[in-house]
Tab-separated table of C-alpha atoms in Angstrom:
chain	number	residue	atom	x	y	z
A	1	MET	CA	83.420	122.135	107.346
A	2	ARG	CA	83.640	119.787	104.391
A	3	LYS	CA	82.314	121.446	101.269
A	4	LYS	CA	80.780	119.629	98.340
A	5	GLU	CA	78.756	120.989	95.472
A	6	VAL	CA	75.127	120.077	96.096
A	7	PHE	CA	71.981	120.820	94.198
A	8	CYS	CA	69.429	120.297	96.934
A	9	PRO	CA	69.363	121.702	100.488
A	10	VAL	CA	67.941	118.392	101.741
A	11	GLU	CA	71.057	116.655	100.406
A	12	THR	CA	73.193	119.067	102.428
A	13	THR	CA	71.298	118.261	105.625
A	14	LEU	CA	71.424	114.524	105.001
A	15	SER	CA	75.147	114.590	104.274
A	16	ILE	CA	75.762	116.245	107.660
A	17	ILE	CA	73.560	113.940	109.764
A	18	SER	CA	73.840	110.722	107.761
A	19	GLY	CA	74.934	107.557	109.424
A	20	LYS	CA	73.513	105.393	112.142
A	21	TRP	CA	74.806	107.412	115.100
A	22	LYS	CA	75.039	111.137	114.299
A	23	VAL	CA	71.375	111.941	114.897
A	24	MET	CA	71.483	110.106	118.219
A	25	ILE	CA	74.708	111.887	119.225
A	26	ILE	CA	73.003	115.213	118.520
A	27	HIS	CA	69.952	114.056	120.468
A	28	TYR	CA	71.999	113.296	123.581
A	29	LEU	CA	74.123	116.443	123.285
A	30	LEU	CA	70.946	118.539	123.155
A	31	GLU	CA	70.647	117.590	126.851
A	32	GLY	CA	73.991	119.285	127.521
A	33	ALA	CA	77.730	118.684	127.377
A	34	LYS	CA	78.852	115.093	127.843
A	35	ARG	CA	82.090	113.251	128.267
A	36	PHE	CA	83.079	110.502	125.832
A	37	ASN	CA	82.261	107.581	128.153
A	38	GLN	CA	78.852	109.021	129.023
A	39	LEU	CA	78.007	109.334	125.335
A	40	GLN	CA	79.131	105.761	124.755
A	41	ARG	CA	76.857	104.561	127.586
A	42	ASP	CA	73.941	106.629	126.262
A	43	LEU	CA	74.425	105.217	122.760
A	44	ASN	CA	74.382	101.606	123.980
A	45	GLY	CA	76.009	99.530	121.250
A	46	ILE	CA	78.376	102.007	119.627
A	47	THR	CA	82.026	101.006	119.590
A	48	HIS	CA	84.787	103.252	120.911
A	49	ARG	CA	86.266	103.544	117.417
A	50	THR	CA	82.954	104.436	115.756
A	51	LEU	CA	82.057	107.057	118.363
A	52	SER	CA	85.501	108.608	118.068
A	53	LYS	CA	85.200	108.750	114.266
A	54	GLN	CA	81.685	110.213	114.365
A	55	LEU	CA	82.696	112.887	116.884
A	56	LYS	CA	85.720	113.874	114.783
A	57	GLU	CA	83.577	114.181	111.655
A	58	MET	CA	80.976	116.223	113.503
A	59	GLU	CA	83.681	118.500	114.907
A	60	GLU	CA	85.094	118.995	111.382
A	61	ASP	CA	81.587	119.844	110.160
A	62	GLY	CA	81.202	122.444	112.905
A	63	LEU	CA	78.357	120.637	114.691
A	64	ILE	CA	80.119	119.972	117.980
A	65	VAL	CA	82.745	121.595	120.153
A	66	ARG	CA	85.386	119.493	121.880
A	67	THR	CA	86.612	121.095	125.093
A	68	ASN	CA	89.849	119.741	126.579
A	69	TYR	CA	90.307	120.964	130.130
A	70	GLY	CA	94.017	120.082	130.198
A	71	GLU	CA	93.694	118.252	133.494
A	72	ILE	CA	95.262	115.079	134.818
A	73	PRO	CA	93.480	112.712	134.483
A	74	PRO	CA	92.335	114.048	131.109
A	75	ARG	CA	88.872	115.576	130.987
A	76	VAL	CA	87.265	116.257	127.614
A	77	GLU	CA	83.660	117.257	127.028
A	78	TYR	CA	81.630	117.421	123.854
A	79	SER	CA	78.831	119.910	123.320
A	80	LEU	CA	76.810	121.201	120.422
A	81	SER	CA	77.926	124.332	118.628
A	82	PRO	CA	75.257	126.877	117.677
A	83	LEU	CA	75.158	125.163	114.261
A	84	GLY	CA	74.597	121.789	115.949
A	85	LYS	CA	71.882	123.233	118.185
A	86	SER	CA	70.114	124.569	115.101
A	87	LEU	CA	69.409	120.937	114.116
A	88	ASN	CA	67.012	120.660	117.079
A	89	THR	CA	64.081	121.702	114.889
A	90	VAL	CA	65.054	119.118	112.255
A	91	LEU	CA	65.212	116.363	114.866
A	92	SER	CA	61.933	117.503	116.409
A	93	SER	CA	60.250	117.297	113.004
A	94	MET	CA	61.711	113.819	112.456
A	95	HIS	CA	60.413	112.781	115.892
A	96	GLU	CA	56.920	114.054	115.132
A	97	TRP	CA	56.899	112.304	111.757
A	98	GLY	CA	58.019	109.057	113.394
A	99	GLU	CA	55.244	109.264	115.952
A	100	GLN	CA	52.625	110.034	113.328
A	101	TYR	CA	53.676	107.613	110.584
A	102	GLY	CA	56.048	105.151	112.244
A	103	GLU	CA	53.427	102.439	112.585
A	104	HIS	CA	52.944	102.497	108.799
A	105	VAL	CA	56.616	101.848	108.092
A	106	VAL	CA	58.171	98.415	108.389
A	107	SER	CA	61.471	98.607	110.232
A	108	ARG	CA	64.394	97.119	108.329
A	109	ASP	CA	65.585	95.682	111.636
A	110	ALA	CA	62.420	93.579	111.798
A	111	THR	CA	63.039	91.951	108.424
């Protein structure tokens, strides 16, 4: 896990899940283990390179586990580690906030 001196626990959480795709990767992996191509389909719009980079960073941070089955053709699955699963409550709270206050926030995509 990358370590950096932080002064606020919120900053720690944000540094781990920051970026456009990490929260959504966690969301889909909460459903269970997935192969790379399935994640890419679920994340509609993510490039191969970006998904690969995000997964590597998340593995380094201890959020996901990459399981290589050593088969031909290659079969690799990604799943959440216990640390990654612990973010479920954070994502649930974000979901609830979005439902409650989302209509009051102007999306940057709409501007």
